[in-house]
XYZ file of C-alpha atoms in Angstrom:
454
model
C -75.977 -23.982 4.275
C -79.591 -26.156 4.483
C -81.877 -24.154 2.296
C -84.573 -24.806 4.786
C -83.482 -22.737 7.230
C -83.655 -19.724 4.377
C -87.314 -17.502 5.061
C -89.531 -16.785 1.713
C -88.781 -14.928 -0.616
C -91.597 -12.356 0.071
C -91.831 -13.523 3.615
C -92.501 -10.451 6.312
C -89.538 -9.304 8.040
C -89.165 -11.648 11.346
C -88.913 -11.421 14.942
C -85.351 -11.672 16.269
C -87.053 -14.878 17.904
C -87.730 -16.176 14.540
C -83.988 -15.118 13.769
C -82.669 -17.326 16.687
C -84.585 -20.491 15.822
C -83.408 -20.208 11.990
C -80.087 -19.622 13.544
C -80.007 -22.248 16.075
C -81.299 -24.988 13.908
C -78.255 -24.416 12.114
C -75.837 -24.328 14.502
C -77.628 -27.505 15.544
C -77.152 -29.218 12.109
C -73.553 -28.368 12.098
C -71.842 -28.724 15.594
C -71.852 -31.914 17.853
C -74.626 -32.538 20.555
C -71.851 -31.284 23.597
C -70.400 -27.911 21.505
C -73.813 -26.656 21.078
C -75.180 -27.634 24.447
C -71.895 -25.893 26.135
C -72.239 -22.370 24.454
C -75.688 -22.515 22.609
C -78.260 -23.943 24.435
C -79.097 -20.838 27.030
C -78.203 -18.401 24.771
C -81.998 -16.070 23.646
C -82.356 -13.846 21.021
C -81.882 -9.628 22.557
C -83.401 -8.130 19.500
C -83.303 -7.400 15.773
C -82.661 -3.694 15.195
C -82.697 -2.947 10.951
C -79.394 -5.083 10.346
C -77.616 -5.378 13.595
C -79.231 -8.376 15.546
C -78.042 -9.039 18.931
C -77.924 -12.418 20.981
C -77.814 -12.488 25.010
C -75.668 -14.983 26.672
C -74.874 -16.123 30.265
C -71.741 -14.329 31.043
C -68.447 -13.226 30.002
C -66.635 -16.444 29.520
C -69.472 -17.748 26.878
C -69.467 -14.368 25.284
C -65.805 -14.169 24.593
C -66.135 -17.974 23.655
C -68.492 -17.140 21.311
C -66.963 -14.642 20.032
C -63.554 -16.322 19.313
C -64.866 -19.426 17.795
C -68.050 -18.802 16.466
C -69.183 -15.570 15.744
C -68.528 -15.649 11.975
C -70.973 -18.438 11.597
C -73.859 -16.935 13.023
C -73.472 -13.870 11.055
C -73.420 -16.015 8.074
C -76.122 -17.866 9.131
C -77.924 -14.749 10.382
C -77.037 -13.334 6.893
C -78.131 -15.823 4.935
C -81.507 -16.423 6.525
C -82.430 -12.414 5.879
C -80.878 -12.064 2.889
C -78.801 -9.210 3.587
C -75.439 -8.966 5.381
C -76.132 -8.603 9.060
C -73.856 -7.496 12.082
C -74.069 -9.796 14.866
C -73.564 -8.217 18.694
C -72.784 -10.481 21.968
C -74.515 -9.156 25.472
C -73.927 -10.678 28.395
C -77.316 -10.815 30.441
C -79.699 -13.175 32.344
C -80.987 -15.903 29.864
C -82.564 -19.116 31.294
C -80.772 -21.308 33.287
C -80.183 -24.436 31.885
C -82.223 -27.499 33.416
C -79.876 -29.464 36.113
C -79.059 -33.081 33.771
C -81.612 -35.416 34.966
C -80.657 -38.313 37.381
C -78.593 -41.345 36.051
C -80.714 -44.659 34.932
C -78.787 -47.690 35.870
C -77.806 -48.038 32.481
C -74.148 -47.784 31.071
C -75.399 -46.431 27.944
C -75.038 -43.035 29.172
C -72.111 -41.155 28.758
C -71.012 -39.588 25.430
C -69.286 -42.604 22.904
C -71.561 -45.342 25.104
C -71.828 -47.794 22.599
C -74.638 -50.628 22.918
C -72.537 -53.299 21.365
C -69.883 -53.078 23.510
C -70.802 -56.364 25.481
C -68.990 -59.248 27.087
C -70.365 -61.416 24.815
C -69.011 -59.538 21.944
C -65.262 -59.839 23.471
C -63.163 -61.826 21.945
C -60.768 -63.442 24.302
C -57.541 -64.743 23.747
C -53.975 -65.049 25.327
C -53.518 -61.248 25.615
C -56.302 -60.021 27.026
C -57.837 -63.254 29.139
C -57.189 -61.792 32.169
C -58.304 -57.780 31.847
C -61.254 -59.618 30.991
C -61.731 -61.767 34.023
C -61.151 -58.784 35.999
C -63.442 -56.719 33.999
C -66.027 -59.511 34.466
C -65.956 -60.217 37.890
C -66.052 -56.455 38.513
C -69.408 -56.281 36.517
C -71.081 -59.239 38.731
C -70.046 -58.356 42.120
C -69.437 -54.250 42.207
C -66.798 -52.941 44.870
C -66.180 -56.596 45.990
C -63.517 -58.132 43.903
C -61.078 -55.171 42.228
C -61.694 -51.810 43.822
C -60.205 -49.522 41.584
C -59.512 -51.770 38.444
C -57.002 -50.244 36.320
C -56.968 -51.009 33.116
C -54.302 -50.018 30.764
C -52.626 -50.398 27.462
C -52.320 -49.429 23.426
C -55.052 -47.436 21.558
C -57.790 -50.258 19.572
C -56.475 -52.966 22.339
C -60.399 -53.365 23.764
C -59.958 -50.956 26.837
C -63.013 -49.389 25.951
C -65.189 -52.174 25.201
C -64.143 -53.771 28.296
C -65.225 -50.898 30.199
C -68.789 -50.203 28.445
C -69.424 -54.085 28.894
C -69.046 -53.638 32.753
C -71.526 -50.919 32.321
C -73.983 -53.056 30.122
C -73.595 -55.880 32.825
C -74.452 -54.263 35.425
C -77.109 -52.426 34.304
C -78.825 -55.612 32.764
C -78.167 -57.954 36.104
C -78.030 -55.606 39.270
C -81.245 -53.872 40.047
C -80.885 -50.422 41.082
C -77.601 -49.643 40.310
C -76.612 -46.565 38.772
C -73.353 -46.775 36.099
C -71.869 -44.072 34.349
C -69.419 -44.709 31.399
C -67.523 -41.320 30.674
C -64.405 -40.198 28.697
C -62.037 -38.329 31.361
C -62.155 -35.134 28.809
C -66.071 -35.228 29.054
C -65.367 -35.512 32.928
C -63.098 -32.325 32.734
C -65.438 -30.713 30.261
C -68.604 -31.132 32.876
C -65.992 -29.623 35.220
C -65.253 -26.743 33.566
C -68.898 -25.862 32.669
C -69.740 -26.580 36.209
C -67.396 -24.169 37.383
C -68.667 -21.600 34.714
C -72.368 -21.997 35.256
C -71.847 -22.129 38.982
C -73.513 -25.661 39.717
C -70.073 -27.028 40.909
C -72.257 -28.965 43.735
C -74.595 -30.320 41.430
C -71.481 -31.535 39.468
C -70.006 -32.995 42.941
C -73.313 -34.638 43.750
C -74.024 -36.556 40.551
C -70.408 -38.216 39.883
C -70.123 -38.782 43.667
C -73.362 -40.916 43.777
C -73.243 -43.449 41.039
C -72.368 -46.930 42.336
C -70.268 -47.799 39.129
C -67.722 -44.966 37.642
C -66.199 -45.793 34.467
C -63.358 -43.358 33.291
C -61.511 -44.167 30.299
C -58.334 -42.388 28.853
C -57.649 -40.822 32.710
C -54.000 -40.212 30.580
C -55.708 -36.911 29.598
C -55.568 -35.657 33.001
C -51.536 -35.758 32.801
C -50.339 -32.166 33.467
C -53.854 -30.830 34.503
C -53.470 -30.153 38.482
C -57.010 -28.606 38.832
C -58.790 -31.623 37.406
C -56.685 -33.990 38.851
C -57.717 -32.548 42.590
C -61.154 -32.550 41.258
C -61.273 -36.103 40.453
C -58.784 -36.955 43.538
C -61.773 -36.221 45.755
C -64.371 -37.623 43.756
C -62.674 -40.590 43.900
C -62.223 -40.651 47.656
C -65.472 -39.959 47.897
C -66.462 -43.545 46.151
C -64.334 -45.402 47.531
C -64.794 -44.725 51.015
C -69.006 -44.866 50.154
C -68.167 -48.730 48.992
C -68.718 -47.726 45.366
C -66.822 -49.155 42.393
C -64.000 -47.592 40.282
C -63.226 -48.611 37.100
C -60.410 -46.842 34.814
C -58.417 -47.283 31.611
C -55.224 -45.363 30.463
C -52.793 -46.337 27.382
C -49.791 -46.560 29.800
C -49.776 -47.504 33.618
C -50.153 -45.455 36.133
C -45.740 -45.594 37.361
C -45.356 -43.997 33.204
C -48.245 -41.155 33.846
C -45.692 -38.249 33.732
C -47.791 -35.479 35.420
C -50.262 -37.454 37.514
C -49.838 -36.283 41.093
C -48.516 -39.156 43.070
C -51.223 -39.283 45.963
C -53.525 -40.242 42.713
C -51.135 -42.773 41.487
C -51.351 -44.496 44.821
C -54.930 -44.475 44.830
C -54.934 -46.405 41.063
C -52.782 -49.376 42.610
C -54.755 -49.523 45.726
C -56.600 -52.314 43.633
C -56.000 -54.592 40.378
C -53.927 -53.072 37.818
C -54.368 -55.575 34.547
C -52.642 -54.782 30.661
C -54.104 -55.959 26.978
C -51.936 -57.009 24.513
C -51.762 -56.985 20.800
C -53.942 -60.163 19.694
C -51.829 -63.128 18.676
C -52.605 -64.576 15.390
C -55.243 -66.879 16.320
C -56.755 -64.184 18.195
C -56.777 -62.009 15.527
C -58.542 -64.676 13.550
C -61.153 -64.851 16.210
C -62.108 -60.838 15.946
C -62.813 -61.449 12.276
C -64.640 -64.085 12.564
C -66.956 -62.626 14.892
C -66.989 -59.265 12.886
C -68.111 -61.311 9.989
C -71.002 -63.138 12.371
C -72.050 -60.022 13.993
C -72.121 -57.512 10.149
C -73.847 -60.547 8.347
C -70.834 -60.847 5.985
C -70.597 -63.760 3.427
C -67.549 -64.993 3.034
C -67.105 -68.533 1.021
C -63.516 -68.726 1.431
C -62.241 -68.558 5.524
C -58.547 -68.225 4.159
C -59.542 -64.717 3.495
C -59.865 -64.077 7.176
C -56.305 -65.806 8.159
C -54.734 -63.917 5.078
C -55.877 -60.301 6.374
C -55.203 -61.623 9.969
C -51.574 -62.207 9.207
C -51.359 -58.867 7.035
C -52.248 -56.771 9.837
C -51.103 -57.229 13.849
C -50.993 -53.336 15.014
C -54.523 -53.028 16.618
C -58.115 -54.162 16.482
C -59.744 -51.322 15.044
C -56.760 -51.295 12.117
C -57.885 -54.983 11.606
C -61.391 -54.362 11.704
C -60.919 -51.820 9.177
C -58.341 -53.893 6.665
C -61.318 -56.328 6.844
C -63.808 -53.241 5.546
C -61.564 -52.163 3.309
C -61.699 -55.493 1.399
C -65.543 -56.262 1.930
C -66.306 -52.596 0.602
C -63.992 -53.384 -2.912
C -65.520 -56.363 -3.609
C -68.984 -55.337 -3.284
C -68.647 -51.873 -5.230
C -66.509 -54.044 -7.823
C -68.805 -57.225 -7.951
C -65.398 -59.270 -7.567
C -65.468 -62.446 -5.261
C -63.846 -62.255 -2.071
C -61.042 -64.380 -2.686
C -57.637 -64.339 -0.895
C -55.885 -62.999 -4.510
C -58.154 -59.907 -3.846
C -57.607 -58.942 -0.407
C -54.117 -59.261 -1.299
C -54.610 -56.655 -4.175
C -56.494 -54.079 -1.954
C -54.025 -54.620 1.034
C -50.900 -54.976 -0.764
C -50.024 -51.130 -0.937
C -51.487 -50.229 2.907
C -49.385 -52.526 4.850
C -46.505 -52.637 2.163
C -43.734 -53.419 5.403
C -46.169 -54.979 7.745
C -44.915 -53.436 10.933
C -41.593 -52.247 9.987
C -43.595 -49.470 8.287
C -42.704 -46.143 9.110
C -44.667 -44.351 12.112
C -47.743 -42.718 10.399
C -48.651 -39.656 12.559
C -51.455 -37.249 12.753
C -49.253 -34.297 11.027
C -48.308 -36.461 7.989
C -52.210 -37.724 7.434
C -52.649 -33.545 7.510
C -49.994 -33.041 4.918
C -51.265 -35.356 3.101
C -55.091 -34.727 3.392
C -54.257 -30.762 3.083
C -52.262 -31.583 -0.563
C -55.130 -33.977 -1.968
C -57.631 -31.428 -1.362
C -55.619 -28.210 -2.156
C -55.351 -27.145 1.054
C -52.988 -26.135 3.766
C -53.142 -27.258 7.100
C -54.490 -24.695 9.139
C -57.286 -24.666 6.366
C -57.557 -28.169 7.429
C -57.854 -27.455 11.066
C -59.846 -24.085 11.024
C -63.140 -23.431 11.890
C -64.317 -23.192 8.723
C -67.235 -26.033 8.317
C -67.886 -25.585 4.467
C -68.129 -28.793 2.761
C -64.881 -28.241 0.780
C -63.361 -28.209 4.291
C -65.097 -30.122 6.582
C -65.268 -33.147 4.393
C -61.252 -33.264 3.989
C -61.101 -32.731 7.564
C -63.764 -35.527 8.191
C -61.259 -37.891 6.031
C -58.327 -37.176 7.540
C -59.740 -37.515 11.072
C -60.804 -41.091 10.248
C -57.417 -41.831 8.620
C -55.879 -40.491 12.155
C -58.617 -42.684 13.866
C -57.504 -45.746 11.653
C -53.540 -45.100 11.281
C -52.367 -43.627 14.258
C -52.432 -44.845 18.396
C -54.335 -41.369 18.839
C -56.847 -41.359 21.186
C -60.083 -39.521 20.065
C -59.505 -36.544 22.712
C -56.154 -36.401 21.114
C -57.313 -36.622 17.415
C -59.322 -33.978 18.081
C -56.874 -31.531 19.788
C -55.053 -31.348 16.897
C -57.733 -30.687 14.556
C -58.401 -26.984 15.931
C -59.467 -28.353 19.780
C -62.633 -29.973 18.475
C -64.587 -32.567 20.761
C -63.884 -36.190 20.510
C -67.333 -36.833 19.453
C -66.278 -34.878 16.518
C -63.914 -37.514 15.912
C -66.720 -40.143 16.275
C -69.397 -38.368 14.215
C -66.441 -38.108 11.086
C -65.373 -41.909 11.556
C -68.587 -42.939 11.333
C -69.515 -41.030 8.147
C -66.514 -42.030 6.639
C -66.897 -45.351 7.324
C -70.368 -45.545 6.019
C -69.138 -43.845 2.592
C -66.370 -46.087 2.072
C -69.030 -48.702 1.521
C -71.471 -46.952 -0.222
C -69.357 -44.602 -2.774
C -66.714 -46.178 -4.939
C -65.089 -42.513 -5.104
C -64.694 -42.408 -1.675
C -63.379 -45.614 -2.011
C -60.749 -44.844 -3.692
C -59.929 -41.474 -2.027
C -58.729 -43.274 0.898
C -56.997 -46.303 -0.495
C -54.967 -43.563 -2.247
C -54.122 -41.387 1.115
C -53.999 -44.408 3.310
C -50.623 -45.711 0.258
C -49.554 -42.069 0.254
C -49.092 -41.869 4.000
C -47.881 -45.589 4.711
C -45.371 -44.879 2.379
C -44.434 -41.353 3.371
C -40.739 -40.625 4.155
């Protein structure tokens, strides 16, 4: 726990107000932006009675929530800010209701994993994905005109979702008065659900059944959910039939959707239904090259490029990262980057190119879980102490980096976390890979482990 959450030594007893901010700040510091906005953000302190402290929340649902998922941190942190062990009670009574989320700019950018660079100029085309991003393009300059819905569709780190945020970015930057929203289809469902809890189900109807550009991606998570499939059935009749534009990515096409009820099918091939490919080789080449442009990364010899290009063909993003990986050694090492080096660092993760065996998300737990002297449920628990959550923060990227997973998906199976989870631990992985020669080396070890796992 942050020290600076702790109150003096000598400091008066405080207000259960006080309490709740020392409280909250934590809970701030340790769960993502959407967790602590879902069960936190109306919840008010009740009062602080000698050690029993009690906190009122909105209704039954959040209080059980609470109670199930989270109640042993806020008597810790509760605890810990008093200095004394302190029992923590859950009322259910009229706290403030939360602020209706303001109106939609016309940018893309909004959305949770809305990512800036995601542009059509930072595409790389090539022979497998030339024409998803024609469609995607002439989408983005004439809305509701050209492909009305555009489904896009194929394997995880393909470019679905870059495709998508560009159209976003597009037409936020060229058509005036627009209003785009990029959104995962779990952060769709989630709005849902906390619509339906808070009782603002219309306000949830009116704001993604006015935007002029919709932009699902991963509507695969939908498969075997009836409720939110009716939910977004009509919100997508609703667009349609207003002259607004649909846009929507899955990892499989709509015909291989096991679940998805078939009156939604037939609304997905009403338009343009378009597949990405794996890169081809030159392609591949291409995506380095502009990686290397766009990250400012000297590299003397270009043979090191076509070298890491032909050692790895599964997806982008396991490219991308090869390409890291290699960058990251030489610079913590002070070795040149030379093709006899990325062959050294890549030799033992991609020892059977793509005869390999399938890495999944259980064996990258295993694994993880070992390392770390853990078992798996350990791994996946609530528990956020740093000798948990920074195992579970490796083995999330390695499931981000190794496996087709899609972030919802990653983060189902560690405990039912949030996919921004997911993003927050990829990124901070990421960053220490560079940075940390330890860290470094943690994951060049569990990335051999699990490619070579049996």
């Amino acid at each position: 726990m942050n020290d600076v959450h702790t109150l003096p030594e000598h400091a008066a007893e405080p207000s259960a107000e006080t309490l709740w901010q020392a409280i909250s700040a934590r809970l701030r510091e340790t769960l993502n932006e959407t967790t602590y906005a879902n069960w936190f953000a109306s919840a008010q302190a009740g009062g602080l009675d000698g050690d029993t402290f009690s906190l009122v929340v909105a209704n039954d649902f959040t209080r059980e929530w609470i109670e199930g998922h989270f109640l042993g941190f806020v008597k810790a942190a509760a605890s810990d800010t008093l200095g004394r062990d302190v029992r923590v009670t859950l009322t259910v009574g009229e706290p403030a209701a939360p602020d209706e989320p303001p109106e939609p700019d016309r940018h893309a950018s909004q959305g949770v994993g809305a990512n800036a660079k995601y542009t059509f100029d930072s595409f790389v085309i090539g022979s497998s994905n030339r024409f998803a991003h024609a469609a995607a393009l002439a989408v983005a300059e004439a809305p509701a005109q050209a492909y009305n819905p555009l489904f896009i569709y194929g394997g995880t780190g393909l470019g679905k979702t870059h495709l998508l945020q560009a159209i976003g970015q597009y037409v936020g930057d060229h058509s005036k008065g627009l209003t785009t929203r990029y959104v995962t289809s779990e952060t769709f469902m989630n709005d849902f659900i906390n619509s339906l809890r808070d009782k603002r189900i219309e306000g949830f109807k009116q704001r993604y059944r006015t935007y002029d550009v919709l932009l699902v991606d991963d509507i695969q998570f939908f498969e075997g959910k009836e409720r939110i499939q009716e939910e977004f059935f009509h919100t997508f009749n609703s667009l349609y039939e207003a002259g607004r534009q649909i846009v929507i990515s899955s990892d499989r096409p709509p015909k291989e959707i096991a679940t998805l009820e078939e009156r939604l099918r037939s609304r997905f091939e009403w338009g343009l239904i378009t597949d990405i490919q794996p890169p081809d080789l030159e392609t591949r080449i291409a995506i380095l090259r502009k990686k290397v442009t766009t990250d400012r990364i000297a590299i003397a010899d270009p043979e090191v490029l076509t070298y890491v290009a032909g050692r790895v063909s599964t997806n982008i993003r396991e490219l991308e990262g090869a390409l890291t990986r290699v960058v990251a050694f030489s610079s913590l090492t002070g070795l040149p980057l030379t093709v006899e080096l990325a062959e050294q660092v890549l030799r033992d993760l991609f020892p059977q190119g793509d005869s390999a065996p399938e890495v999944t998300i259980n064996t990258i737990q295993e694994a993880v879980s070992d390392r770390f002297g853990l078992t798996v449920p350990e791994l996946c628990s609530p528990r956020r102490s740093q000798a948990v959550a920074y195992p579970r923060q490796v083995a999330m990227y390695l499931s981000r980096e190794l496996t087709d997973a899609s972030l919802p998906k990653i983060g189902k199976e560690f405990g039912g976390r949030d996919h921004t989870t997911v993003i927050h631990a990829t990124t901070k992985i990421t960053r220490l890979i560079s940075e940390d020669r330890s860290v470094y080396n943690l994951v060049q070890e569990l990335t051999t482990r699990i490619k070579h796992h049996r």
